Amino acid sequence: MRAVLVAAHLLAVIVLAIPDAGGVALRRDAWANPTVQAELEGWAERLTSWGMPIETPELEQRVYEIAQSWTQALHTLRTPLRPYRDVFGVRQTWRMFVAPHRHPGRLHIDIERDGQWRAIQIARSDQHDWRAPQLDHVRMRAMLFRYGWKRYRRRYDALTRWIATKAAQDFPEASRVRVRLFVYQTPSPSQVREGWEPEGRFSQVVTHRLEDFR
Amino acid sequence: MSRILGAPGRAWLRWVDRIGRRESGEALALFRIGSGAAVVASVLSVVMAGLVRPIWIDAAHGGILPLTGGWLVQALGGATPSVVWGLVVVTLLAGVTLTLGIAGRVSALVAAQGMLALTSLDTDTRCSYDPLLVNSLWLLVLADSTATLSVQCRRRHGRWMDARLVAAWPRYLIIVQLVVLYTATGLHKISLSWTPGGGFSALYYILQQPSWQHGDMTWLAHVYPVTQVGTAVTWIWELTWPLVLLALYVRSTAERGGRARRWFDRLRLRTVYAVIGLGIHLTIPLVMVVGPFSLVTLAYYPCLFRAEELRAMGRGCARRWPWRRGGG
């Protein structure tokens, strides 16, 4: 009996660990992200150079269809395993550092005092480190990494409201808080060596009146 | 008899025989200590950072998001401060008792359900080490991990270490879990940048992402080839972890002989893969902020070795220990 149960556990772990395209990976709007598009372009070029000519949009469509069917098949295969997975926590999602995010967003938080904006928090800055123990924690990093994607916009707005509550407490003289992500392309090694400064733009800019949070 | 059973029947009998094996419990004890410490580190870091309310408590009580939680949180009455703080305290206590080796299976079960409940509250803040740690804890529910190096052992036998035999199959499951973890994460790495086609540039660019870096990492541009070697080693090492299973199988069936078997065994792949893994997991916290991921994963490593191998390693380390040389 024990041998049967151990074999069943092994089978469950292996089936649950088969890579799929779950979560954000199967949302078509997420594929418009420049990082994803650059990956598809790279693979299209590579396949073409290997004698399998294909344009990026066609590759995108084919990969999306295969990913959909594959994930649906795995979903069916995993259905009987779901109670075991959920009750005992035998989840096997090992989607770690699948691809570098070439267009990340860096958190910037500013407060307005006497009509002047002043930075209080810039991610990974030693100078602007307001609430660093919280905002630098690995769990907040995971959250902020996800909130760089458009589909998390509502939750990002909730985060900005929490930030406004804390800013209202910590800066009684401030009138407004501004939360935004500086989105830029990470520089290549040669660009860094040439002294190139990344150009970017501020995205997901949200401003709150602190009076509303006091 | 074997002729009547046929090949599948014989394989099944070998499997049953393997599952019935027993061994002393050092590897499982070290796995328990590492996993228990990881539970404490994981929960305590959230408490110390003042993040319990923001990320684990419902927005109606001061949290960032409206949270419903899993079945346990719902059964307890929702993500209210009293429920969540109760879970935090109980999980922390279970982590401590598990590390010390008190009520091993119960501690592991409580810690597993506590971690599962807490990390299912706000899945946006979930990290990859969370499911791995819950898997570790479930394996510890199945294992007799307090036979040695535990308070329980000390109470029973008046000493910290004991050679009482325990079932070996939980250690086999732990090894398979480690192999599955690495192989699956390797298979997920489909970006061109992990491959020669992308110039093995993945690690360099990942370390430029503000999400995971300690600080400015542009200096890596000046040692770019090192990051390329790191990318290639990481990717190939992850993808080829099933070879470790093969190496263990070959070693455990050495009595069957054969030139290929002897040649493969001489490669000592298990040790090579463990040393590379140790290097990778000790480097990760130096260059990235990924929580107790390395601690959770390295807790699995002692289980790659049998008790006598671990004891031989321990004796080897003790002989090389500087204070011993100094003390003559």
Coordinates of C-alpha atoms in Angstrom, one line a residue:
Chain A
M1 CA 0.0 0.0 0.0
R2 CA 2.8 2.4 0.9
A3 CA 4.6 1.7 -2.4
V4 CA 1.4 2.6 -4.2
L5 CA 0.9 5.9 -2.3
V6 CA 4.6 6.8 -2.8
A7 CA 4.3 6.1 -6.6
A8 CA 1.1 8.2 -6.7
H9 CA 2.8 11.1 -5.0
L10 CA 5.7 10.9 -7.5
L11 CA 3.3 10.8 -10.4
A12 CA 1.4 13.8 -9.1
V13 CA 4.5 15.9 -8.6
I14 CA 5.8 15.1 -12.1
V15 CA 2.5 15.9 -13.8
L16 CA 2.0 19.1 -11.8
A17 CA 5.5 20.2 -12.7
I18 CA 5.2 20.0 -16.5
P19 CA 5.7 23.5 -17.8
D20 CA 2.6 25.3 -19.0
A21 CA 1.6 28.8 -20.0
G22 CA -0.6 29.5 -17.0
G23 CA -1.4 32.9 -15.4
V24 CA -0.3 36.0 -17.2
A25 CA 1.5 34.1 -19.9
L26 CA -1.8 33.1 -21.6
R27 CA -3.2 36.6 -21.6
R28 CA -2.9 38.0 -25.1
D29 CA -2.6 41.7 -23.9
A30 CA 0.5 40.7 -22.0
W31 CA 2.1 39.6 -25.2
A32 CA 2.1 43.2 -26.4
N33 CA 4.8 44.0 -23.8
P34 CA 8.0 45.1 -25.5
T35 CA 10.0 42.4 -23.7
V36 CA 7.7 39.6 -25.0
Q37 CA 7.7 41.2 -28.5
A38 CA 11.5 41.3 -28.5
E39 CA 11.7 37.6 -27.5
L40 CA 9.3 36.7 -30.4
E41 CA 11.4 38.8 -32.9
G42 CA 14.6 37.1 -31.7
W43 CA 13.1 33.6 -32.1
A44 CA 11.6 34.5 -35.5
E45 CA 15.0 35.7 -36.7
R46 CA 16.7 32.6 -35.3
L47 CA 14.3 30.2 -36.9
T48 CA 14.6 32.0 -40.2
S49 CA 18.4 31.7 -40.0
W50 CA 18.0 28.0 -39.4
G51 CA 16.1 27.6 -42.7
M52 CA 12.5 27.9 -41.2
P53 CA 11.4 31.3 -42.5
I54 CA 8.7 32.9 -40.3
E55 CA 7.5 36.4 -39.6
T56 CA 7.1 37.5 -36.0
P57 CA 3.2 37.9 -36.1
E58 CA 2.8 34.4 -37.5
L59 CA 5.2 32.9 -34.9
E60 CA 3.2 34.8 -32.2
Q61 CA -0.1 33.3 -33.4
R62 CA 1.3 29.8 -33.7
V63 CA 3.0 29.9 -30.3
Y64 CA -0.2 31.3 -28.7
E65 CA -2.3 28.5 -30.2
I66 CA 0.1 25.8 -29.1
A67 CA 0.4 27.3 -25.6
Q68 CA -3.4 27.4 -25.4
S69 CA -3.9 23.8 -26.4
W70 CA -1.0 22.5 -24.3
T71 CA -2.2 24.3 -21.2
Q72 CA -5.8 23.1 -21.7
A73 CA -4.5 19.5 -22.1
L74 CA -2.5 19.8 -18.9
H75 CA -5.4 21.4 -17.1
T76 CA -7.5 18.3 -17.9
L77 CA -4.7 15.9 -16.9
R78 CA -4.3 17.7 -13.6
T79 CA -7.9 17.9 -12.7
P80 CA -7.9 14.7 -10.5
L81 CA -4.7 15.9 -8.8
R82 CA -6.1 19.3 -7.8
P83 CA -7.5 18.3 -4.3
Y84 CA -4.2 16.8 -3.3
R85 CA -2.3 19.9 -4.6
D86 CA -4.6 22.4 -2.9
V87 CA -5.1 20.7 0.5
F88 CA -1.4 19.7 1.1
G89 CA 0.2 22.5 -0.9
V90 CA 2.0 20.3 -3.4
R91 CA 2.1 23.0 -6.0
Q92 CA 4.8 22.6 -8.6
T93 CA 5.0 26.0 -10.4
W94 CA 8.7 26.6 -11.0
R95 CA 8.4 29.5 -13.5
M96 CA 11.5 31.3 -12.2
F97 CA 13.4 33.9 -14.3
V98 CA 12.0 32.6 -17.5
A99 CA 13.3 35.6 -19.4
P100 CA 14.9 38.9 -18.4
H101 CA 12.5 41.8 -18.3
R102 CA 14.2 44.2 -20.6
H103 CA 11.7 47.1 -19.9
P104 CA 11.3 47.0 -16.1
G105 CA 9.6 49.7 -14.1
R106 CA 11.4 51.4 -11.2
L107 CA 9.2 52.7 -8.4
H108 CA 9.3 56.5 -7.7
I109 CA 7.4 58.1 -4.9
D110 CA 7.3 61.9 -4.5
I111 CA 5.6 64.3 -2.1
E112 CA 4.5 67.8 -2.8
R113 CA 5.3 70.4 -0.2
D114 CA 5.0 74.2 -0.7
G115 CA 4.3 73.6 -4.4
Q116 CA 7.6 71.6 -4.9
W117 CA 7.8 67.9 -5.6
R118 CA 10.5 66.0 -3.7
A119 CA 11.5 62.4 -4.2
I120 CA 11.1 60.3 -1.0
Q121 CA 11.5 56.8 -2.4
I122 CA 13.2 55.5 -5.5
A123 CA 13.6 51.8 -5.7
R124 CA 17.2 50.7 -4.9
S125 CA 18.3 54.3 -4.0
D126 CA 20.3 54.9 -0.9
Q127 CA 19.3 58.5 -0.8
H128 CA 15.6 58.3 -1.3
D129 CA 14.7 55.4 1.0
W130 CA 11.4 56.2 2.7
R131 CA 9.8 53.1 4.2
A132 CA 12.7 51.0 2.8
P133 CA 12.2 48.1 5.2
Q134 CA 8.7 47.6 3.7
L135 CA 9.2 48.6 0.1
D136 CA 12.5 46.8 -0.3
H137 CA 11.2 43.5 1.2
V138 CA 11.2 40.6 -1.2
R139 CA 7.4 40.3 -1.0
M140 CA 6.8 43.9 -1.9
R141 CA 9.4 43.5 -4.7
A142 CA 7.4 40.6 -6.0
M143 CA 4.2 42.7 -5.9
L144 CA 5.8 45.7 -7.6
F145 CA 7.3 43.5 -10.3
R146 CA 3.8 42.2 -11.1
Y147 CA 2.2 45.6 -10.9
G148 CA 4.4 46.8 -13.8
W149 CA 2.1 44.7 -16.1
K150 CA -1.1 46.4 -17.2
R151 CA -3.5 43.8 -16.0
Y152 CA -2.7 44.6 -12.4
R153 CA -3.7 48.2 -12.8
R154 CA -6.5 48.1 -10.1
R155 CA -4.3 46.5 -7.6
Y156 CA -1.6 49.0 -8.4
D157 CA -4.1 51.7 -7.6
A158 CA -4.9 50.0 -4.3
L159 CA -1.1 50.0 -3.5
T160 CA -0.9 53.8 -4.3
R161 CA -3.8 54.4 -1.8
W162 CA -1.9 52.5 0.9
I163 CA 1.2 54.5 0.1
A164 CA -0.8 57.7 0.4
T165 CA -2.1 56.7 3.8
K166 CA 1.5 56.1 5.0
A167 CA 2.8 59.4 3.4
A168 CA -0.1 61.3 5.1
Q169 CA 1.1 59.9 8.5
D170 CA 4.9 60.4 7.9
F171 CA 4.7 63.9 6.2
P172 CA 2.1 66.0 7.9
E173 CA 3.1 69.1 6.0
A174 CA 2.9 67.5 2.5
S175 CA -0.1 68.2 0.4
R176 CA 0.1 65.5 -2.3
V177 CA 1.9 62.2 -3.0
R178 CA 2.8 60.9 -6.5
V179 CA 3.5 57.3 -7.3
R180 CA 4.8 56.2 -10.6
L181 CA 7.0 53.7 -12.4
F182 CA 10.0 54.8 -14.4
V183 CA 10.0 52.4 -17.4
Y184 CA 13.2 52.0 -19.3
Q185 CA 15.2 49.6 -21.4
T186 CA 18.0 48.0 -19.5
P187 CA 21.3 48.9 -21.1
S188 CA 23.4 46.3 -22.9
P189 CA 27.0 45.7 -21.6
S190 CA 28.5 47.8 -24.5
Q191 CA 26.0 50.7 -23.8
V192 CA 27.1 50.7 -20.1
R193 CA 30.8 50.7 -21.1
E194 CA 30.1 53.7 -23.4
G195 CA 28.5 55.6 -20.6
W196 CA 25.0 55.5 -22.1
E197 CA 22.3 56.6 -19.7
P198 CA 19.0 54.8 -20.0
E199 CA 16.2 56.9 -21.4
G200 CA 12.7 56.1 -20.2
R201 CA 9.3 57.4 -19.4
F202 CA 7.1 57.6 -16.3
S203 CA 4.2 55.2 -16.5
Q204 CA 1.2 54.5 -14.3
V205 CA 1.4 58.0 -12.7
V206 CA -1.1 58.3 -9.8
T207 CA -1.4 61.4 -7.6
H208 CA -3.4 61.6 -4.3
R209 CA -4.3 64.5 -2.2
L210 CA -3.0 63.6 1.3
E211 CA -5.8 65.5 3.0
D212 CA -8.1 62.7 1.9
F213 CA -6.0 60.2 3.9
R214 CA -5.6 62.0 7.2
Chain B
M1 CA 8.4 -16.8 -9.7
S2 CA 10.2 -14.0 -11.6
R3 CA 9.2 -15.7 -14.9
I4 CA 5.6 -15.7 -13.9
L5 CA 5.6 -12.0 -12.9
G6 CA 7.3 -10.7 -16.1
A7 CA 9.3 -7.5 -16.4
P8 CA 6.7 -5.1 -15.0
G9 CA 6.1 -7.4 -12.0
R10 CA 9.8 -7.7 -11.2
A11 CA 10.2 -3.9 -11.5
W12 CA 7.3 -3.5 -9.1
L13 CA 8.9 -5.9 -6.6
R14 CA 12.1 -4.0 -6.8
W15 CA 10.2 -0.8 -6.1
V16 CA 8.4 -2.3 -3.1
D17 CA 11.8 -3.6 -1.8
R18 CA 13.3 -0.1 -2.2
I19 CA 10.4 1.6 -0.5
G20 CA 10.8 -0.8 2.5
R21 CA 14.4 0.1 3.1
R22 CA 15.5 1.8 6.3
E23 CA 18.5 3.9 7.2
S24 CA 19.7 6.3 10.0
G25 CA 18.1 9.7 9.9
E26 CA 20.8 12.3 9.7
A27 CA 19.8 13.5 6.2
L28 CA 16.2 13.9 7.2
A29 CA 17.1 15.7 10.4
L30 CA 19.2 18.2 8.5
F31 CA 16.4 18.7 6.0
R32 CA 14.0 19.3 9.0
I33 CA 16.4 21.8 10.6
G34 CA 16.9 23.8 7.4
S35 CA 13.2 23.8 6.5
G36 CA 12.1 24.8 10.0
A37 CA 14.7 27.7 10.0
A38 CA 13.3 28.8 6.7
V39 CA 9.8 28.9 8.0
V40 CA 11.0 31.1 10.9
A41 CA 13.1 33.3 8.6
S42 CA 10.2 33.7 6.1
V43 CA 7.5 34.7 8.6
L44 CA 9.7 36.7 10.9
S45 CA 11.1 38.8 8.1
V46 CA 7.5 39.9 7.3
V47 CA 6.8 40.7 10.9
M48 CA 10.1 42.6 11.3
A49 CA 9.4 44.7 8.2
G50 CA 6.0 45.7 9.5
L51 CA 4.3 44.0 6.5
V52 CA 1.8 41.7 8.2
R53 CA -1.1 44.2 8.0
P54 CA -0.3 45.6 4.5
I55 CA 0.0 42.3 2.7
W56 CA -1.8 39.6 4.8
I57 CA -4.8 41.5 6.3
D58 CA -7.9 42.5 4.4
A59 CA -8.3 46.1 3.1
A60 CA -11.2 46.6 5.5
H61 CA -8.7 46.4 8.4
G62 CA -5.8 48.4 6.9
G63 CA -4.4 46.0 4.3
I64 CA -3.6 47.0 0.7
L65 CA -6.0 44.6 -1.0
P66 CA -9.4 43.0 -0.3
L67 CA -8.4 39.5 0.7
T68 CA -10.5 36.3 1.1
G69 CA -7.7 33.7 1.6
G70 CA -7.8 29.9 1.3
W71 CA -10.1 27.4 3.1
L72 CA -8.4 27.7 6.4
V73 CA -8.6 31.5 6.6
Q74 CA -12.2 31.4 5.5
A75 CA -13.0 28.7 8.1
L76 CA -11.4 30.9 10.8
G77 CA -13.4 33.9 9.8
G78 CA -11.5 35.8 7.1
A79 CA -8.3 37.9 6.9
T80 CA -9.0 39.9 10.0
P81 CA -6.1 41.0 12.3
S82 CA -6.9 38.4 15.0
V83 CA -7.0 35.5 12.5
V84 CA -3.9 36.5 10.6
W85 CA -1.8 37.3 13.7
G86 CA -3.0 34.0 15.2
L87 CA -1.7 32.2 12.1
V88 CA 1.5 34.1 12.2
V89 CA 2.2 33.2 15.8
V90 CA 1.2 29.6 15.4
T91 CA 3.3 29.2 12.2
L92 CA 6.3 30.8 13.8
L93 CA 6.0 28.5 16.9
A94 CA 5.6 25.4 14.6
G95 CA 8.8 26.6 12.7
V96 CA 10.7 26.8 16.0
T97 CA 9.5 23.4 17.3
L98 CA 10.2 21.8 13.9
T99 CA 13.8 23.2 13.9
L100 CA 14.3 21.9 17.4
G101 CA 12.8 18.6 16.6
I102 CA 9.8 18.6 18.9
A103 CA 6.7 16.8 17.7
G104 CA 8.2 16.6 14.2
R105 CA 5.2 15.5 12.0
V106 CA 2.7 17.7 13.9
S107 CA 5.0 20.7 13.8
A108 CA 5.5 20.2 10.0
L109 CA 1.8 19.8 9.4
V110 CA 1.0 23.0 11.4
A111 CA 3.8 24.9 9.7
A112 CA 2.7 23.7 6.3
Q113 CA -0.9 24.7 6.7
G114 CA 0.1 28.0 8.3
M115 CA 2.5 28.9 5.4
L116 CA -0.1 27.8 2.9
A117 CA -2.8 29.9 4.5
L118 CA -0.6 33.0 4.9
T119 CA 1.0 32.9 1.4
S120 CA -2.4 32.3 -0.3
L121 CA -3.7 35.5 1.2
D122 CA -2.2 37.9 -1.3
T123 CA -0.8 35.9 -4.2
D124 CA 0.8 39.0 -5.7
T125 CA 3.4 38.9 -2.9
R126 CA 4.0 35.2 -3.3
C127 CA 7.6 34.2 -4.0
S128 CA 8.9 31.0 -5.7
Y129 CA 10.3 29.7 -2.4
D130 CA 6.8 29.6 -0.8
P131 CA 5.5 26.6 -2.7
L132 CA 8.9 24.9 -2.4
L133 CA 8.8 25.4 1.4
V134 CA 5.3 24.1 1.7
N135 CA 6.4 21.0 -0.3
S136 CA 9.3 20.6 2.1
L137 CA 6.9 20.7 5.0
W138 CA 4.6 18.1 3.5
L139 CA 7.5 15.8 3.0
L140 CA 8.4 16.3 6.6
V141 CA 4.9 15.3 7.6
L142 CA 5.5 12.0 5.8
A143 CA 9.0 11.5 7.2
D144 CA 10.3 10.5 10.7
S145 CA 12.7 13.4 10.9
T146 CA 13.3 13.6 14.7
A147 CA 15.1 10.3 15.2
T148 CA 18.4 12.2 15.6
L149 CA 19.6 15.8 16.1
S150 CA 16.4 16.7 17.9
V151 CA 15.1 17.6 21.3
Q152 CA 12.9 14.5 21.0
C153 CA 16.1 12.3 20.6
R154 CA 17.7 14.0 23.6
R155 CA 14.6 13.3 25.7
R156 CA 14.4 9.7 24.7
H157 CA 18.0 8.7 24.7
G158 CA 19.8 11.4 26.7
R159 CA 21.9 12.4 23.7
W160 CA 21.5 14.6 20.6
M161 CA 22.4 11.9 18.1
D162 CA 21.0 8.3 17.7
A163 CA 21.4 5.7 15.1
R164 CA 17.8 4.5 15.1
L165 CA 16.7 3.5 11.6
V166 CA 13.9 5.3 9.8
A167 CA 12.1 4.7 6.5
A168 CA 14.4 5.8 3.6
W169 CA 11.6 6.5 1.1
P170 CA 10.9 10.1 2.3
R171 CA 14.5 10.9 1.5
Y172 CA 14.0 9.5 -2.0
L173 CA 10.9 11.8 -2.4
I174 CA 13.0 14.7 -1.3
I175 CA 15.6 14.0 -4.0
V176 CA 12.9 13.6 -6.7
Q177 CA 11.4 17.0 -5.5
L178 CA 14.8 18.7 -5.9
V179 CA 15.3 17.1 -9.4
V180 CA 11.8 18.1 -10.4
L181 CA 12.3 21.7 -9.2
Y182 CA 15.5 22.2 -11.1
T183 CA 14.5 20.4 -14.3
A184 CA 11.1 22.2 -14.5
T185 CA 12.7 25.6 -13.9
G186 CA 15.2 24.8 -16.6
L187 CA 12.5 23.8 -19.0
H188 CA 10.7 27.1 -18.3
K189 CA 13.7 29.1 -19.4
I190 CA 12.6 29.5 -23.0
S191 CA 14.0 33.0 -23.6
L192 CA 16.6 33.2 -26.3
S193 CA 18.9 34.9 -23.8
W194 CA 19.4 31.6 -21.9
T195 CA 20.6 29.9 -25.0
P196 CA 23.7 30.3 -27.2
G197 CA 21.4 32.1 -29.7
G198 CA 20.9 34.9 -27.3
G199 CA 24.6 35.0 -26.3
F200 CA 23.9 33.6 -22.9
S201 CA 23.0 37.1 -21.8
A202 CA 20.1 36.2 -19.4
L203 CA 21.9 36.5 -16.1
Y204 CA 23.4 39.9 -17.0
Y205 CA 20.0 41.3 -17.9
I206 CA 18.1 39.7 -15.0
L207 CA 20.6 41.3 -12.6
Q208 CA 19.8 44.7 -14.2
Q209 CA 16.2 44.5 -13.2
P210 CA 15.5 46.7 -10.1
S211 CA 13.0 44.1 -8.7
W212 CA 15.7 41.7 -7.6
Q213 CA 18.9 43.6 -7.3
H214 CA 20.6 44.9 -4.1
G215 CA 21.7 48.1 -5.8
D216 CA 23.3 49.2 -9.0
M217 CA 24.6 46.2 -11.0
T218 CA 25.8 48.0 -14.1
W219 CA 29.4 47.1 -13.1
L220 CA 28.6 43.6 -14.4
A221 CA 29.0 45.1 -17.9
H222 CA 32.8 45.1 -17.2
V223 CA 32.8 41.4 -16.4
Y224 CA 30.1 40.4 -18.9
P225 CA 31.9 37.1 -20.0
V226 CA 31.6 35.9 -16.4
T227 CA 27.8 36.4 -16.5
Q228 CA 27.7 34.5 -19.8
V229 CA 29.5 31.5 -18.2
G230 CA 27.1 31.8 -15.2
T231 CA 24.1 31.7 -17.6
A232 CA 25.4 28.7 -19.5
V233 CA 26.3 26.8 -16.4
T234 CA 22.9 27.6 -14.7
W235 CA 20.8 26.7 -17.7
I236 CA 22.6 23.4 -18.5
W237 CA 22.9 22.4 -14.9
E238 CA 19.2 22.9 -14.3
L239 CA 18.1 21.1 -17.4
T240 CA 20.3 18.1 -16.8
W241 CA 19.4 17.3 -13.2
P242 CA 17.8 14.0 -14.1
L243 CA 21.4 12.8 -14.6
V244 CA 21.7 13.0 -10.8
L245 CA 18.8 10.5 -10.5
L246 CA 20.6 8.3 -13.0
A247 CA 23.8 8.6 -11.1
L248 CA 22.1 7.5 -7.8
Y249 CA 20.4 4.6 -9.6
V250 CA 23.7 3.5 -11.1
R251 CA 25.4 3.7 -7.7
S252 CA 22.6 1.8 -6.0
T253 CA 22.8 -1.0 -8.5
A254 CA 26.6 -1.2 -8.7
E255 CA 26.6 -5.0 -8.0
R256 CA 25.2 -5.6 -11.5
G257 CA 28.6 -4.5 -12.9
G258 CA 29.4 -3.5 -16.5
R259 CA 31.9 -1.2 -18.0
A260 CA 29.5 1.6 -18.8
R261 CA 28.1 1.5 -15.3
R262 CA 31.5 1.8 -13.7
W263 CA 32.5 4.6 -16.1
F264 CA 29.4 6.6 -15.3
D265 CA 29.8 6.1 -11.6
R266 CA 33.4 7.4 -11.7
L267 CA 32.1 10.7 -13.0
R268 CA 30.7 11.4 -9.5
L269 CA 27.9 13.5 -11.0
R270 CA 26.0 13.8 -7.8
T271 CA 28.9 15.5 -6.1
V272 CA 29.6 17.7 -9.1
Y273 CA 26.0 18.9 -9.3
A274 CA 25.8 19.4 -5.5
V275 CA 29.0 21.5 -5.6
I276 CA 27.7 23.7 -8.5
G277 CA 24.4 24.1 -6.7
L278 CA 26.1 25.1 -3.5
G279 CA 28.1 27.7 -5.4
I280 CA 25.0 29.1 -7.2
H281 CA 22.8 29.2 -4.0
L282 CA 25.6 30.9 -1.9
T283 CA 26.1 33.5 -4.7
I284 CA 22.4 34.3 -5.2
P285 CA 22.0 36.2 -1.8
L286 CA 25.1 38.2 -2.6
V287 CA 23.7 39.6 -5.8
M288 CA 20.0 39.3 -5.5
V289 CA 17.2 39.8 -3.0
V290 CA 15.1 36.7 -3.2
G291 CA 14.3 36.0 0.5
P292 CA 15.2 32.6 2.0
F293 CA 15.2 30.8 -1.4
S294 CA 18.7 29.5 -1.0
L295 CA 18.1 28.3 2.5
V296 CA 14.9 26.5 1.5
T297 CA 16.7 24.8 -1.4
L298 CA 20.0 24.0 0.3
A299 CA 18.0 22.2 3.0
Y300 CA 17.3 19.5 0.4
Y301 CA 21.0 18.9 -0.3
P302 CA 21.9 16.6 2.6
C303 CA 19.3 14.2 1.4
L304 CA 21.4 13.6 -1.8
F305 CA 23.7 11.6 0.5
R306 CA 23.3 8.6 2.7
A307 CA 24.0 8.9 6.4
E308 CA 27.4 7.3 6.2
E309 CA 28.4 9.7 3.4
L310 CA 27.3 12.6 5.5
R311 CA 29.2 11.4 8.5
A312 CA 32.4 11.0 6.4
M313 CA 31.9 14.6 5.1
G314 CA 31.5 15.7 8.7
R315 CA 34.7 14.0 9.8
G316 CA 36.5 15.5 6.7
C317 CA 35.3 19.0 7.6
A318 CA 36.3 18.5 11.3
R319 CA 39.8 17.4 10.3
R320 CA 40.2 20.6 8.1
W321 CA 38.7 22.9 10.7
P322 CA 41.3 25.7 11.5
W323 CA 40.9 25.6 15.3
R324 CA 41.6 21.9 15.3
R325 CA 44.9 22.4 13.4
G326 CA 45.8 25.3 15.7
G327 CA 44.9 23.2 18.8
G328 CA 47.0 20.3 17.5

